[in-house]
Short mmCIF file of C-alpha atoms in Angstrom, two decimals:
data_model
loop_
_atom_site.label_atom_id
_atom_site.label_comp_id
_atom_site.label_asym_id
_atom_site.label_seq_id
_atom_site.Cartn_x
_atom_site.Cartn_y
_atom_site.Cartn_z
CA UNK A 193 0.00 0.00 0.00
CA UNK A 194 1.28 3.41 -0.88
CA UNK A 195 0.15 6.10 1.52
CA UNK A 196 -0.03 9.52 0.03
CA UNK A 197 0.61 12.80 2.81
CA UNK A 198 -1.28 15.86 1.10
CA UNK A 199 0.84 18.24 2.23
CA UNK A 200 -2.13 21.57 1.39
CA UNK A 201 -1.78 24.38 -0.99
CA UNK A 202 1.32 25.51 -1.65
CA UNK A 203 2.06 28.92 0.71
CA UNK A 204 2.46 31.76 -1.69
CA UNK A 205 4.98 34.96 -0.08
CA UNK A 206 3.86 38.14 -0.75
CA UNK A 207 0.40 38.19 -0.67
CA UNK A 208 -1.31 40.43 1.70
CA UNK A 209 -4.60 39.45 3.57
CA UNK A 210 -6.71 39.66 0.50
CA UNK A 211 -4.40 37.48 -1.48
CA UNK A 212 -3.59 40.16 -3.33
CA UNK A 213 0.64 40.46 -4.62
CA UNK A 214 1.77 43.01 -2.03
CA UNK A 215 4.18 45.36 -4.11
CA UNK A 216 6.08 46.35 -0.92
CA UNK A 217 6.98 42.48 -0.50
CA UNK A 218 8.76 42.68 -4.21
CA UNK A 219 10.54 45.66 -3.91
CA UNK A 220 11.82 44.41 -0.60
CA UNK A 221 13.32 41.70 -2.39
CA UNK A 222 14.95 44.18 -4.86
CA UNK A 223 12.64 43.77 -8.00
CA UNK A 224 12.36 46.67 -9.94
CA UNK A 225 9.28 47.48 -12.76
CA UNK A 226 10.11 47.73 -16.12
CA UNK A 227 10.89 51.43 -17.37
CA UNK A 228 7.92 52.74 -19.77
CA UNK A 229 10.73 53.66 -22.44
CA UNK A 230 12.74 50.20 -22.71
CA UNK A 231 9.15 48.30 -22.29
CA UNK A 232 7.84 50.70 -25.43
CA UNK A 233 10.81 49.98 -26.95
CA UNK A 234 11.07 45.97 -26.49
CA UNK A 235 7.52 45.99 -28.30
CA UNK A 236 8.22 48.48 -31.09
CA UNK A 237 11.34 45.99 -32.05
CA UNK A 238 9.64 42.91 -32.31
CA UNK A 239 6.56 44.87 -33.98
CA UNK A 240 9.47 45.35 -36.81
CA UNK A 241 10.36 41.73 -36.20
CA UNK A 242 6.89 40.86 -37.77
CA UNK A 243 6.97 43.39 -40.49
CA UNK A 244 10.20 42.44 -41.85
CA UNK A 245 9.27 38.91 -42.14
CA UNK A 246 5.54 39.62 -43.33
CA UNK A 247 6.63 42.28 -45.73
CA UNK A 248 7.60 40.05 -48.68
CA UNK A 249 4.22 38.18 -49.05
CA UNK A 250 2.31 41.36 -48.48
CA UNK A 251 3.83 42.93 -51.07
CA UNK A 252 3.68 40.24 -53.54
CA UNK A 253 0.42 39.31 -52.73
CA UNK A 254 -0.69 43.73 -53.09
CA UNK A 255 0.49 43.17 -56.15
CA UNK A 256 -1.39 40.20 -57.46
CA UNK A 257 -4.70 41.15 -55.73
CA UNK A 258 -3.96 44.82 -58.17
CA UNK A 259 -3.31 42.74 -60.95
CA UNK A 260 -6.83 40.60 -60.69
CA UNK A 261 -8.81 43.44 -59.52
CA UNK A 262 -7.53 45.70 -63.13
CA UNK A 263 -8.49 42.92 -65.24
CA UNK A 264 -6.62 39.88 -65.16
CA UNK A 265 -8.17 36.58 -65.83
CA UNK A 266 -7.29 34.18 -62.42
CA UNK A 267 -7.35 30.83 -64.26
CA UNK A 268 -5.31 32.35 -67.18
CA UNK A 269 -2.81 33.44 -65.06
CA UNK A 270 -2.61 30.04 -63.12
CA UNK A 271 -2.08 28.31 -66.57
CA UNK A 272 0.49 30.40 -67.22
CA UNK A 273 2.25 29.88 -63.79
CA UNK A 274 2.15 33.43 -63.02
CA UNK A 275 0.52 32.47 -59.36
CA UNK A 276 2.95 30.23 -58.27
CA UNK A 277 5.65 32.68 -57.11
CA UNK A 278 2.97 35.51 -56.13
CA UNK A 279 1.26 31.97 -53.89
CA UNK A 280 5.11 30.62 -52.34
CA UNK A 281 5.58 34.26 -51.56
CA UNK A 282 2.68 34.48 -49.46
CA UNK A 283 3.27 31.13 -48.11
CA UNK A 284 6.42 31.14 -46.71
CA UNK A 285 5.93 34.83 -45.00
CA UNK A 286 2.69 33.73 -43.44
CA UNK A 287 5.27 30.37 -41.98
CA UNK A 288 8.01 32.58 -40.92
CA UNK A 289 5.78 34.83 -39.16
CA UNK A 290 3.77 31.91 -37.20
CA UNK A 291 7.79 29.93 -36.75
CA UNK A 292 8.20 33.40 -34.53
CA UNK A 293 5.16 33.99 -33.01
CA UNK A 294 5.14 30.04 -31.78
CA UNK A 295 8.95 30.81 -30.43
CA UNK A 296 7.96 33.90 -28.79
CA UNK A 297 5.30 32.06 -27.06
CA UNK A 298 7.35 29.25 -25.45
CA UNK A 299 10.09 31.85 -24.58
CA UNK A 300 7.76 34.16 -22.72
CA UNK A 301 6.19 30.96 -21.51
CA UNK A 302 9.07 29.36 -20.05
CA UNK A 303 11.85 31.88 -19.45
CA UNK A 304 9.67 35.02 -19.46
CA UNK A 305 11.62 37.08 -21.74
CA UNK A 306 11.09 37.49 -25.70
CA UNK A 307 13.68 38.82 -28.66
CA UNK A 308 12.56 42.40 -27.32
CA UNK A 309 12.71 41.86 -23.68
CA UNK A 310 16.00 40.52 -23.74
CA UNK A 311 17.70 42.92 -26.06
CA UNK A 312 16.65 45.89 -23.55
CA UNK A 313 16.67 43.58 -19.83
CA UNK A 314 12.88 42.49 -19.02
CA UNK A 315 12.11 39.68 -17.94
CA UNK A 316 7.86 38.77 -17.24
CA UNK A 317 6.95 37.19 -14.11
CA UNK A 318 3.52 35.81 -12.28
CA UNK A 319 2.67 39.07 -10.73
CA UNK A 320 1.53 36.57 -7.58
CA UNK A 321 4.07 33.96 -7.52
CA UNK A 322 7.07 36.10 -8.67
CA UNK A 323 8.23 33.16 -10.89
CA UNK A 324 7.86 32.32 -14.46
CA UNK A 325 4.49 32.88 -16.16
CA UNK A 326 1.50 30.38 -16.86
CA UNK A 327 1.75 29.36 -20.97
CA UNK A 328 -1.92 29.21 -21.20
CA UNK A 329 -3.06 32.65 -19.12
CA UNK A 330 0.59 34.64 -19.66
CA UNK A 331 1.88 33.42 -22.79
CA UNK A 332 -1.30 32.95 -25.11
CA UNK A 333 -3.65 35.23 -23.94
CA UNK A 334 -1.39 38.00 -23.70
CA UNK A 335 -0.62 37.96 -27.45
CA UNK A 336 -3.85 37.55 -27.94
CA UNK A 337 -4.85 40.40 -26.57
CA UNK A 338 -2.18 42.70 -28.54
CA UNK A 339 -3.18 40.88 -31.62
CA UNK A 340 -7.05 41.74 -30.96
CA UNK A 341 -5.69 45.24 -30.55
CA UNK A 342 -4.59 45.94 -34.20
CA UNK A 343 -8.43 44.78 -35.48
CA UNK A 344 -8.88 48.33 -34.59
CA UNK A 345 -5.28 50.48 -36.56
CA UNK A 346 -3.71 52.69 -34.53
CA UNK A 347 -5.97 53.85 -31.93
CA UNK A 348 -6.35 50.13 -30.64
CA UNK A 349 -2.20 49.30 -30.38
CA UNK A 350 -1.69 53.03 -28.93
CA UNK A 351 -4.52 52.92 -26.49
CA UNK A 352 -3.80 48.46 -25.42
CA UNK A 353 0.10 48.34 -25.76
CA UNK A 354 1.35 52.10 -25.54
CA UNK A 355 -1.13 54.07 -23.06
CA UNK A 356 -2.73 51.24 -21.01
CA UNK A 357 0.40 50.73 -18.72
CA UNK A 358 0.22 53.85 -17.47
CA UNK A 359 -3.33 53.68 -15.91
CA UNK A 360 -2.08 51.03 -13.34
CA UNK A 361 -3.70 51.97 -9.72
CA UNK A 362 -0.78 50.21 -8.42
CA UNK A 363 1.56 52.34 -10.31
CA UNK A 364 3.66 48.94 -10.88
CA UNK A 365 3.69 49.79 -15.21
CA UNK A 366 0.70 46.97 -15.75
CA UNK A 367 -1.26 47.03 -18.97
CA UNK A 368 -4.44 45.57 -19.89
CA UNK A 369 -2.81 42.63 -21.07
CA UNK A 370 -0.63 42.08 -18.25
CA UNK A 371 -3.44 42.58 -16.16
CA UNK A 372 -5.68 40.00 -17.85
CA UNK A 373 -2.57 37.24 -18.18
CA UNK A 374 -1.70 37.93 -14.00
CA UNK A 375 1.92 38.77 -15.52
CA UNK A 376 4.53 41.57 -14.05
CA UNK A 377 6.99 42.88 -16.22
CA UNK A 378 10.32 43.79 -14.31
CA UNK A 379 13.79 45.14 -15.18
CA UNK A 380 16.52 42.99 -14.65
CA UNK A 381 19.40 45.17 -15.43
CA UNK A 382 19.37 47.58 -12.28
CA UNK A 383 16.83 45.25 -9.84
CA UNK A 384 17.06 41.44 -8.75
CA UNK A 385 16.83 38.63 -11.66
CA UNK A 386 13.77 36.38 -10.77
CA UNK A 387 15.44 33.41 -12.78
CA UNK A 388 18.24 33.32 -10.88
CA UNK A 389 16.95 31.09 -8.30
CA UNK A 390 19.81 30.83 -5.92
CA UNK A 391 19.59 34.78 -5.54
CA UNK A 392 16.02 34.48 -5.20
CA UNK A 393 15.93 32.64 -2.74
CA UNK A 394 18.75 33.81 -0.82
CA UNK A 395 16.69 37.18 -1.22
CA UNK A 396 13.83 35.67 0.28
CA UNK A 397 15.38 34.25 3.35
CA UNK A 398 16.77 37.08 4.25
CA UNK A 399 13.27 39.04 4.20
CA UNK A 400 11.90 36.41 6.05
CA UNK A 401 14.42 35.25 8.87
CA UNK A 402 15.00 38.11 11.29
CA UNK A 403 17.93 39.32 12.49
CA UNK A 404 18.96 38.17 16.08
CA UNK A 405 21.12 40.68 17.91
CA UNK A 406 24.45 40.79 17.87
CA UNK A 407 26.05 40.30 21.47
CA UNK A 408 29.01 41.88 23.14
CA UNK A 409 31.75 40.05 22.08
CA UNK A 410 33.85 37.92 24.78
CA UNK A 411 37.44 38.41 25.70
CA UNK A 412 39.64 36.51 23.04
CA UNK A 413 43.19 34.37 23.93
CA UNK A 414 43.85 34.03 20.52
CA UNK A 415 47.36 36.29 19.46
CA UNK A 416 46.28 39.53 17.67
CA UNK A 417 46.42 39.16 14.14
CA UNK A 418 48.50 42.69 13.82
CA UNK A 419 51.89 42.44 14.73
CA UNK A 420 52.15 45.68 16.98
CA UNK A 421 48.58 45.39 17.75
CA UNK A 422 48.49 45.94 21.61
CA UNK A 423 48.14 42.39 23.71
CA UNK A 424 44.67 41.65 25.28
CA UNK A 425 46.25 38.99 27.88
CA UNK A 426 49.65 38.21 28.45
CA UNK A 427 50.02 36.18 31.63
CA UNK A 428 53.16 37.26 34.07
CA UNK A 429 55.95 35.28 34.71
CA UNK A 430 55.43 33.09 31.67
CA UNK A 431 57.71 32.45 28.19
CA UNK A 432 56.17 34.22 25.15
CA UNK A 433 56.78 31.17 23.09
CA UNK A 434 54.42 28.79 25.14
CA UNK A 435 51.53 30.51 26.26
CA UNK A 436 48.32 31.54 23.76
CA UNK A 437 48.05 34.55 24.04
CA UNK A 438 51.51 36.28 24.65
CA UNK A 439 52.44 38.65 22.12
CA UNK A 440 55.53 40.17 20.81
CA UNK A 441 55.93 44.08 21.28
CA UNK A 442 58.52 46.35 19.90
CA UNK A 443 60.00 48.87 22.18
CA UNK A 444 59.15 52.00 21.64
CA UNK A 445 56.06 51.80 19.74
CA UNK A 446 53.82 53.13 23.04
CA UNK A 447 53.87 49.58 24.75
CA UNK A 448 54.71 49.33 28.68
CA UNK A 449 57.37 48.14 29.86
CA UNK A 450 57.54 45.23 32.53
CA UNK A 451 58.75 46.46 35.26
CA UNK A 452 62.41 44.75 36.79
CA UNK A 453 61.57 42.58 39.92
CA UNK A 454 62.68 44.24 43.05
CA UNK A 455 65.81 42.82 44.58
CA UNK A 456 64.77 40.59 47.83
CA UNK A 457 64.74 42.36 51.24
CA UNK A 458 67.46 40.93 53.66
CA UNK A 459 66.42 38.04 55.73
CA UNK A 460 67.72 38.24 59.30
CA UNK A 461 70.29 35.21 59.92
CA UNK A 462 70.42 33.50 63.14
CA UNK A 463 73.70 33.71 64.91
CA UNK A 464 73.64 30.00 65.82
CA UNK A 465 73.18 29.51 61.50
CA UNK A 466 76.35 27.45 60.63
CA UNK A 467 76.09 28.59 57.04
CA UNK A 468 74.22 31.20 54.79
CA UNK A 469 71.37 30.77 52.75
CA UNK A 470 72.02 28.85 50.01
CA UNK A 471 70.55 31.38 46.60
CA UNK A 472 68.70 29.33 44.23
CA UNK A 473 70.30 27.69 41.28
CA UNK A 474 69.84 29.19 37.99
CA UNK A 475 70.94 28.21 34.46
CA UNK A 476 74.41 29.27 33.61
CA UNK A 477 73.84 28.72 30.13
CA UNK A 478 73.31 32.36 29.13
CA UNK A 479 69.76 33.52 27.31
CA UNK A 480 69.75 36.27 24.73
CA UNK A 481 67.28 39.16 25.27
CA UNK A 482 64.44 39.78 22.99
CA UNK A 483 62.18 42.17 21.94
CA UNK A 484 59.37 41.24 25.36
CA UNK A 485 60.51 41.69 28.58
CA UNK A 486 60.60 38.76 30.16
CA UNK A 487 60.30 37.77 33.93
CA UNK A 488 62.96 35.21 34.61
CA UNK A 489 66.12 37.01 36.49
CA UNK A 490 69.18 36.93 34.55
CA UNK A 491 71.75 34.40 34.96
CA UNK A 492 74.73 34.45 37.55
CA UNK A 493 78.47 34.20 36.00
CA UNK A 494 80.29 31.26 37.17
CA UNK A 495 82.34 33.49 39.56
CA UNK A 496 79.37 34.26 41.46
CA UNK A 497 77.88 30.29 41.32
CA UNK A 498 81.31 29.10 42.72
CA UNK A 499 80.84 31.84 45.49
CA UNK A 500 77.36 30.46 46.61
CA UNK A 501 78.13 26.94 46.78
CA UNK A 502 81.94 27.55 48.57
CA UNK A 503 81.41 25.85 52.24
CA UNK A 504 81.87 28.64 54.70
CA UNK A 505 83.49 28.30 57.81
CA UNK A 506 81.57 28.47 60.51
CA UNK A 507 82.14 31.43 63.14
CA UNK A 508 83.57 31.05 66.23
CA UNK A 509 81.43 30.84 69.32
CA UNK A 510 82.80 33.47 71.56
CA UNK A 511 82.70 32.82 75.51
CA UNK A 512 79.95 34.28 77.65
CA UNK A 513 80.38 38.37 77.48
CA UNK A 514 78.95 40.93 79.73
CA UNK A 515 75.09 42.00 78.91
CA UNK A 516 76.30 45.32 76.68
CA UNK A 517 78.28 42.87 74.47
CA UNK A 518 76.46 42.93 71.30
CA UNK A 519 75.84 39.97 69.09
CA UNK A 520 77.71 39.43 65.98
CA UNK A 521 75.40 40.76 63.02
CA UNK A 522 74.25 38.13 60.99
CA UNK A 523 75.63 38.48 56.93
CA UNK A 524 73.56 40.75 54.55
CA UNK A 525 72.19 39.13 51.79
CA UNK A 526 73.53 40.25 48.66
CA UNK A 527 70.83 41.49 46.55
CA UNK A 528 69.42 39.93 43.29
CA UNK A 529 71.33 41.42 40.12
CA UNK A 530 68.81 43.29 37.92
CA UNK A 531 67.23 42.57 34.87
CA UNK A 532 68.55 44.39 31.82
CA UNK A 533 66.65 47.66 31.11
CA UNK A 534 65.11 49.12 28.22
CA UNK A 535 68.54 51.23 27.20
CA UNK A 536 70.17 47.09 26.85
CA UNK A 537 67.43 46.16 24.73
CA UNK A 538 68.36 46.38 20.93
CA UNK A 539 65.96 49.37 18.88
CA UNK A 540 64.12 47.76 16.40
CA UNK A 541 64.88 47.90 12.77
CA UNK A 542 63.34 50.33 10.61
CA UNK A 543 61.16 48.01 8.51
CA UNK A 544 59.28 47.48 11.32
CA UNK A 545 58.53 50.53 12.20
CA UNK A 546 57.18 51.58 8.45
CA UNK A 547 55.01 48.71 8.97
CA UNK A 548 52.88 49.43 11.59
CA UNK A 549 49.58 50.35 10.38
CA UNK A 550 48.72 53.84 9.85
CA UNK A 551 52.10 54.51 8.91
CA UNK A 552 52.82 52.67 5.77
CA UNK A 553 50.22 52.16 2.96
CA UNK A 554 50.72 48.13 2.41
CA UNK A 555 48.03 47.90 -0.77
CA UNK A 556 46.32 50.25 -2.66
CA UNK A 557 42.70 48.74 -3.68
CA UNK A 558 39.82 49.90 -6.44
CA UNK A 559 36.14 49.01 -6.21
CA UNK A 560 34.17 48.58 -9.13
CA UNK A 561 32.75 51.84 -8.78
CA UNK A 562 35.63 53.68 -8.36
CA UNK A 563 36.53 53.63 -4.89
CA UNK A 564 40.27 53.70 -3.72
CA UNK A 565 41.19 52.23 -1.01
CA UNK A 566 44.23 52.01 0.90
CA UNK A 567 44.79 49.09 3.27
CA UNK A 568 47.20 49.69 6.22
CA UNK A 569 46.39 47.07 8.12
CA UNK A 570 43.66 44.27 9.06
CA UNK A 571 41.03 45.17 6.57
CA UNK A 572 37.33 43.88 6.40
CA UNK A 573 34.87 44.19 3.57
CA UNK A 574 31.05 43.37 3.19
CA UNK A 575 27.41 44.84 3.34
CA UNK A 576 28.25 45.49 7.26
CA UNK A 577 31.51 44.32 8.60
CA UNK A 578 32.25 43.72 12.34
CA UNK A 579 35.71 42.26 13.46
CA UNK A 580 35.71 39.11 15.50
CA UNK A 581 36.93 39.02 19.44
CA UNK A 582 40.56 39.55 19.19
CA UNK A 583 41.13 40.69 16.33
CA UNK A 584 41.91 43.99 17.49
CA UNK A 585 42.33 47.33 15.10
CA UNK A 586 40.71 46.93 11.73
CA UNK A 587 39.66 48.79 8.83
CA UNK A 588 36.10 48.65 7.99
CA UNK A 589 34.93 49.07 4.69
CA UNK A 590 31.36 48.98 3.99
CA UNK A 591 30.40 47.77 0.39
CA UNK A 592 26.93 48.99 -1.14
CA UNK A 593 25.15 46.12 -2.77
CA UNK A 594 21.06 46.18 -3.06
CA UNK A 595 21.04 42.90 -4.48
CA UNK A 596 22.18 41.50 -1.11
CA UNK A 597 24.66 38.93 -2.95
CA UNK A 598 27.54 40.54 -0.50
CA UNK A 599 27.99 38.99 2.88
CA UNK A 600 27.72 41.12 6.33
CA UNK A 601 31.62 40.55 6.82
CA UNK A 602 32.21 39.22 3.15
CA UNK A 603 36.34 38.88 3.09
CA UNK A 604 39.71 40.30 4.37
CA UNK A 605 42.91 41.57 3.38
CA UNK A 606 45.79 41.00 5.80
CA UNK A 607 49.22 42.55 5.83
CA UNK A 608 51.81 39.42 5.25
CA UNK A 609 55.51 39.49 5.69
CA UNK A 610 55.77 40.25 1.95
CA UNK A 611 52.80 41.68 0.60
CA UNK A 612 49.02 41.38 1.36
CA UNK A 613 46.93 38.06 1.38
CA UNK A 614 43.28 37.86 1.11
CA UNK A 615 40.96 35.11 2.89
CA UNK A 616 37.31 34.69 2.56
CA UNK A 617 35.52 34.82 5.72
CA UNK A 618 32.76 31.96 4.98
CA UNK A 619 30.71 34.14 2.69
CA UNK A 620 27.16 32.97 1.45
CA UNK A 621 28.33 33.66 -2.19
CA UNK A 622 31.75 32.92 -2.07
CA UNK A 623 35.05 35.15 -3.24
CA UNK A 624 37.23 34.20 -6.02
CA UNK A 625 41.00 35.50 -7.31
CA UNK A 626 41.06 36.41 -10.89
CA UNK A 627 44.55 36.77 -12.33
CA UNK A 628 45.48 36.65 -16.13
CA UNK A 629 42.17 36.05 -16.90
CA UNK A 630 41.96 32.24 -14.76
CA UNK A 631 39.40 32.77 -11.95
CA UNK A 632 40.33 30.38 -9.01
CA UNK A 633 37.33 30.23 -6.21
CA UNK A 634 38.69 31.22 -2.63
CA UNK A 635 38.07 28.29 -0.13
CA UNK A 636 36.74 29.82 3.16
CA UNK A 637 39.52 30.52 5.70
CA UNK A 638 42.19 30.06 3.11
CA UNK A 639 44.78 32.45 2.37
CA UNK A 640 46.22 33.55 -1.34
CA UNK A 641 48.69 36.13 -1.51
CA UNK A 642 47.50 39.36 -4.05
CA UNK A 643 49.59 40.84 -6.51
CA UNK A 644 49.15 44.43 -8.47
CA UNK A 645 46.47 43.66 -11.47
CA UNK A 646 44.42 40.73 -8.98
CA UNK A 647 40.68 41.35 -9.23
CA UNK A 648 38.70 39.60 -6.51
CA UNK A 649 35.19 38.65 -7.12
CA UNK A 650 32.95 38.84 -4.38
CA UNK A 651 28.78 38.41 -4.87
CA UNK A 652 27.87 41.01 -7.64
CA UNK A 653 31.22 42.92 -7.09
CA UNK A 654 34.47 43.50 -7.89
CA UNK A 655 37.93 44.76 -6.47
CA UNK A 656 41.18 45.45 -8.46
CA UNK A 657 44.50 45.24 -6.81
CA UNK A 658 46.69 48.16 -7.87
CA UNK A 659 49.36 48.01 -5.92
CA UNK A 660 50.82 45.43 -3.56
#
């Protein structure tokens, strides 16, 4: 047994209480009407269409019909043969003119567009469904409808094709026989393609899901992307190299110092103490200073670990004394050599200085419509970008798109040590690196390395790389 689950009337979007196509709904989604000059245009050029191909038989057969109507005999001139080419004339006109009406039909029937429409960007849609057109009800009756109209010359194609779309009470460019087939005409060229369904429907998902709102972000361990970017936790006491989180800092860029641990107060010593304290052992292999500050105390020379470990002897006990004898003092601590100061510290080179952002320009960028940009740092690009936790300073640059085929944060371009790279940051649409004319799609999270004459691709838009 095969059980069927009826599954109701497909829900139509868009349709207000009444059922009625809501045009706010479609401009939402971007779709623009058809402009009255390109729609009167489309029509005039496949009007032509049809007069070019029915000129030859009407001509011929004008001429004929003259011929008979002066005076000539019918059946002597069929004898003769001098129908035939007047009749084949007529003929193949008449089948060239129904070849293109019948293409027309399944055209407008199954991609919405025609010869005209797609030479000037329309495209027809169900004015309730937003998708392609019945063949039946859009298609057929349309076109019959603007055929009906020429029964009547000139007044009927003016007033049905030319005037009627602008009597629309819903001012969406409608005529009579758009109105009669339920079909919307639309322009495709500045506003939202309805046959591109991936669009579509990303268009219509967006409408529909609402936004949830965007939290404060939480404190990040993850190293700053930016070299000189200031450190958001560095734990004390700890080697840069094996904690997440501890970041490198060149002196003199505006970063703190750490501070050099204070030597150890003197511990009193018992006079009964055979022997010193004993200092702690440290590593006498030296250690190189770097660029951070770190908080191990530097090393003792081998004079001074031979000194701590030497047995003293231990001090003589002298014999009772008198009360105002006072007690040996016990021995002073020596105090903890500092750590090397700032002055110690090598200055850092002057490459790194030029590079810290704000400073030097490391790419110089060009939107499609004309923008230059110049990247200096960590920069983000897309309809509305927002930086992650931790990544610190960035450069936000907000990229107009009313198709909505650009991501909120769509991609990035990051400084490198020779260059700029750019990484897609898991974009609905996707980013891809054009270069000598091979486009190679960007994998999200992946980095590729620009050079000057790159375009990226990204949704609907483009960037050129002019310098790198």
């Amino acid at each position: 047994m095969i059980w069927e689950i009826d599954d109701g009337p497909r829900a139509v979007e868009g349709l207000d209480e009444h059922g009625r196509p809501d045009p706010a709904y479609a401009a939402a989604l971007g779709l623009i009407r058809a402009p009255y000059g390109r729609r009167v245009m489309a029509t005039i050029v496949e009007l032509m269409i049809f007069a070019v191909l029915a000129l030859p038989g009407t001509i011929v057969g004008t001429l004929t019909a003259l011929r008979i109507t002066g005076g000539e005999d019918p059946m002597r001139m069929l004898q003769a043969g001098e129908l035939l080419w007047p009749i084949a004339a007529v003929v193949i006109s008449q089948a060239l003119v129904m070849i293109f009406t019948i293409v027309q039909l399944v055209l407008l029937g199954r991609k919405g567009v025609t010869v005209g429409k797609a030479m000037f960007g329309l495209r027809s849609i169900n004015v309730r469904t937003l998708e392609q057109p019945r063949f039946w009800r859009g298609a057929v009756v349309r076109y019959l409808l603007m055929y009906a109209s020429f029964l009547v010359p000139i007044i009927g194609p003016v007033l049905v094709i030319a005037l009627s779309p602008l009597f629309d009470p819903e001012r969406r460019g409608r005529g009579w026989p758009d109105m009669a087939a339920a079909m919307w005409l639309v322009d495709v060229r500045r506003g939202l393609n309805p046959y591109d369904t991936k669009r579509m429907r990303i268009a219509r998902k967006t409408l529909t899901t609402p936004e949830h709102e965007e939290k404060a972000p939480l404190p990040s361990l993850a190293t700053p992307v930016d070299r000189d970017a200031p450190a958001e936790y560095v734990p004390s006491g700890r080697l840069s190299g094996g904690v997440i989180g501890a970041h490198r800092m060149s002196v003199g860029t505006g970063a703190s110092e750490a501070p050099a641990p204070a030597p150890a107060a003197p511990s009193p010593v018992s006079p009964l103490a055979a022997t010193p304290a004993v200092p702690a052992f440290a590593p006498s292999v030296p250690v190189a200073p770097t660029e951070m500050v770190d908080a191990v105390p530097p090393p003792l020379s081998p004079g001074q670990l031979l000194d701590s470990f030497a047995v003293q002897p231990a001090p003589h006990t002298p014999p009772a004394s008198p009360p105002n004898v006072e007690a040996p003092s016990a021995p002073t601590a020596s105090p903890a050599p500092a750590s090397p100061t700032a002055e110690q510290i090598p200055p850092p080179s002057a490459s790194a200085v030029e590079d810290r952002p704000g400073i030097a320009v490391r790419a110089v960028v060009v939107l499609d419509d004309g923008e230059r940009i110049d990247v200096r740092g960590a920069t983000l690009f897309g309809r509305a970008p927002a930086p992650v936790a931790g990544e610190g300073a960035v450069q936000l640059i907000q990229v107009a798109d009313d198709t909505r085929s650009v991501s909120k944060t769509h991609f990035a371009i990051l400084p490198a040590r020779r260059g700029v790279i750019v990484v897609d940051r898991g974009s609905t649409n996707g980013s891809s690196l054009v270069r000598g004319g091979v486009e190679t799609p960007l994998a999200a999270g992946d980095p590729a390395a620009l050079q000057a004459g790159d375009i990226v691709r990204f949704g609907d838009r483009t960037l050129s790389v002019e310098r790198a």
